Amino acid sequence: MRPENYEAQRHPPSNEFELNFGPNHPGIEGNYALKVKLHGDVVVEAKADGGYLHRGFEKLMEQRLWIQNIALVPRICVPDPSPMEVCYAMAVEELCGLDVPQRAQWLRVMQLELSRIAAHLFTFGGHAATTGMYSTMYWGVADRDLILDLFEEFTGGRVYSIYNIPGGVRRELPDGFLRRISETLDYIESRLPDYDNLFFKNQVFVKRAKGTGVMSQEQALAWGVTGPNLRATGLAFDVRRDDPYLVYDQLDFEIPTEAHGDAWSRTLVRRLELVESIRILRQVVAALPDIRGPIRAPIPNPLAWNVPVGEVYTRVESSKGELCYFVVSDGGPKPYRVHVRGPSSMHAVQVLEKMSVGSRIEDIAQTMFSLDACPPEVDR
Amino acid sequence: MSSIKQIPVITERKGNPLARVFDEFVRFCRSRSLFILHYCTGCGAIELPPAMTSRFDMERLGIQPMVSPRQADILLITGYVSIKTLKRVILTYEQMGSPKYVIGICSCTVNGGMYWQSYATAKKLDEYMPVDLYIAGCMPRPEAVLAGLQKLMDRIHSGEANSWEDYFRNYDYYLGNQQKLFGENWQTPTDIITEAKHYDLIDEGTFGKHTQLLEQHQKPLEALDMRLGHDLKEPTE
Ligand code: SF4
């Protein structure tokens, strides 16, 4: 079926034809569509067609209590749900002036970095599958499952953890969890050379990804690109370092960059970030036993919680890019307005449209996966 | 050609023991080789890669993903369906060849789930198409997905999973709900009534005031329109 706003017209005879790419297409990430105009195999024009996953999040959040929204927000971005809840919780804390205990902040960092590893593994897998290398996808999904097992153990949910509440986190770590997380990290680290040999050094991937979907640093900044996609153009910008939240300023990590701004660089940046995330997690595991104290600040009765009047803007670095919340409170039990600034709405709409032009049709899927766009978050 | 004609055509199914054995055999084979078309309508789709790949491995049950609706047996609806998606889901469902089975994964397909008050989602999937099986949960784990699929296999084997016949028998009800949501001009390129006649599944519910409305609005499709499913505008100079 065609896009809603589509008007069919009889055109004079030409060599161009139109193709609806998606929404139900194995090469597209999730429920998303592109309308492309082709000349032979080459894309002449691409138009993004979203809205298949629209649920009206920002409106729904205005109709629910502050605390109920915690369960709602992870659904905005399915592959990487943890930053959503952390960012929202941070916004509410800032509105109320709550002080989050140290231990809760370290636990949040642990959750965020685990989520980043899981999301990156999933993205490589998808990217590899679009170039026909299904074994990398099988490996990526299997290794991601190890992280999901950890999530299940310490938050109670495999995918949606709902671990945060304004003021802290919900539960303490289970016994022996730090040992198990170290084992999993060791295992994933030992797998990285295998991934290199199978995927990152594979000529099939290198030849197809190099020079595909190129953007310069100026273009990236003008288009609002953030996250690994921006770092792949050579700019070392990371919210974790440049505007530190939680306890990231006490942690030691690097910001990997690449210079070329193509699909290959973007995927390589993610590969290098895995190492950094593992490094951060090791520091968290080493530090956690010495940080004692409560895991959440006392909050008033959450069912009758009137958050003070005010406006806040919080941002975190998710695995896809910069994620921000703008929350307005009118002093009532429910938010007055919540705006989510997700990274994927820029990546999947304007960037993808421009990058697809001039590429061959089989590279569209690859470009989309290398941008790591997340359709549920585009549509919200 | 001549050898094909010599195969006896079994018309009297009920009394014929050979036909019963044959039917049983067909159902057995059918339940052991299922191709799923998963329309990633919502968040539940994220649990399908683990269910399909090495860890939970759906393939050992004889179930594989399939990319085109015409060759698929199961339509897997993985989560909330927004109204824009629902149109495509119905179109996809009508394109699939019978027998076809629908599984609704996630609470959102059962009753709207988390989005019960959202303006943009359809709340109950079975108002728009017959559903064989629901797998509830937000989101169901891969084990639950596999258990659901095994249940469907059993039902196919025992001959209970025939909700697809329901779509033809009660077409008027489903069409009515679709018209209520998408407007009176709603029309898909598939001619369900002719198909129902083909399968000999005409029932009281097949016709009604909604199908009459469809006939009034239905525009005869030209060859080109048939492909696009819409009437074309003349070129504007
Ligand atoms: S039931 Fe939960 S996981 Fe499933 S689609 Fe609805 S919100 Fe998403």
PDB file of C-alpha atoms in Angstrom, chain B residues 28 87 118 120 122 129 134 146 151 193 206 217 228:
ATOM      1  CA  PHE B  28       0.603 -33.181   9.713  1.00  0.00           C
ATOM      2  CA  LYS B  87      -4.270  -0.825   6.652  1.00  0.00           C
ATOM      3  CA  SER B 118      -3.835   6.399  22.537  1.00  0.00           C
ATOM      4  CA  ALA B 120      -3.308   6.484  17.076  1.00  0.00           C
ATOM      5  CA  ALA B 122      -6.181   0.119  16.961  1.00  0.00           C
ATOM      6  CA  MET B 129      -9.115  -9.933  11.116  1.00  0.00           C
ATOM      7  CA  TYR B 134      -2.650 -14.609  21.203  1.00  0.00           C
ATOM      8  CA  LEU B 146       7.976 -20.725  20.975  1.00  0.00           C
ATOM      9  CA  LYS B 151       0.381 -24.655  20.390  1.00  0.00           C
ATOM     10  CA  ILE B 193     -16.264 -12.360  -2.066  1.00  0.00           C
ATOM     11  CA  THR B 206     -20.454 -12.990   4.164  1.00  0.00           C
ATOM     12  CA  HIS B 217     -18.207   2.603  -3.639  1.00  0.00           C
ATOM     13  CA  LEU B 228      -1.533   0.634  -7.647  1.00  0.00           C
TER      14      LEU B 228
END
